[in-house]
Amino acid sequence: NCAPCHTLTKAGTNGMVGPNLDNLSLAPADIEKQIRNGGGGMPPFGDRLSDAEIEAVADYVESG
């Protein structure tokens, strides 16, 4: 669900709607909060992803 909006080279995505995740400088906890709660045009995923999935996505994005 991230690809249409975000660029993340290692994931092969090049969305132009949301922030470029290659240039992201946030701690995993901040990324988790954004994924869970949404905001700034991003929908929340806290009701669709488990805590473990959210943590895994945040770790993946942060390790970019």
mmCIF file of C-alpha atoms in Angstrom, residues 6 19 33-45:
data_model
loop_
_atom_site.group_PDB
_atom_site.id
_atom_site.type_symbol
_atom_site.label_atom_id
_atom_site.label_comp_id
_atom_site.label_asym_id
_atom_site.label_seq_id
_atom_site.Cartn_x
_atom_site.Cartn_y
_atom_site.Cartn_z
ATOM 1 C CA HIS A 6 6.085 6.944 -1.507
ATOM 2 C CA PRO A 19 7.332 12.030 1.331
ATOM 3 C CA LYS A 33 3.292 6.476 15.024
ATOM 4 C CA GLN A 34 2.730 7.818 11.498
ATOM 5 C CA ILE A 35 1.852 4.366 10.143
ATOM 6 C CA ARG A 36 -0.491 3.652 13.049
ATOM 7 C CA ASN A 37 -2.272 7.033 13.184
ATOM 8 C CA GLY A 38 -1.809 8.486 9.721
ATOM 9 C CA GLY A 39 -1.880 12.233 9.212
ATOM 10 C CA GLY A 40 -0.810 14.798 6.655
ATOM 11 C CA GLY A 41 -2.807 13.029 3.955
ATOM 12 C CA MET A 42 -1.702 9.523 4.936
ATOM 13 C CA PRO A 43 -4.455 7.158 6.077
ATOM 14 C CA PRO A 44 -4.046 5.313 9.388
ATOM 15 C CA PHE A 45 -3.073 1.651 9.231
#
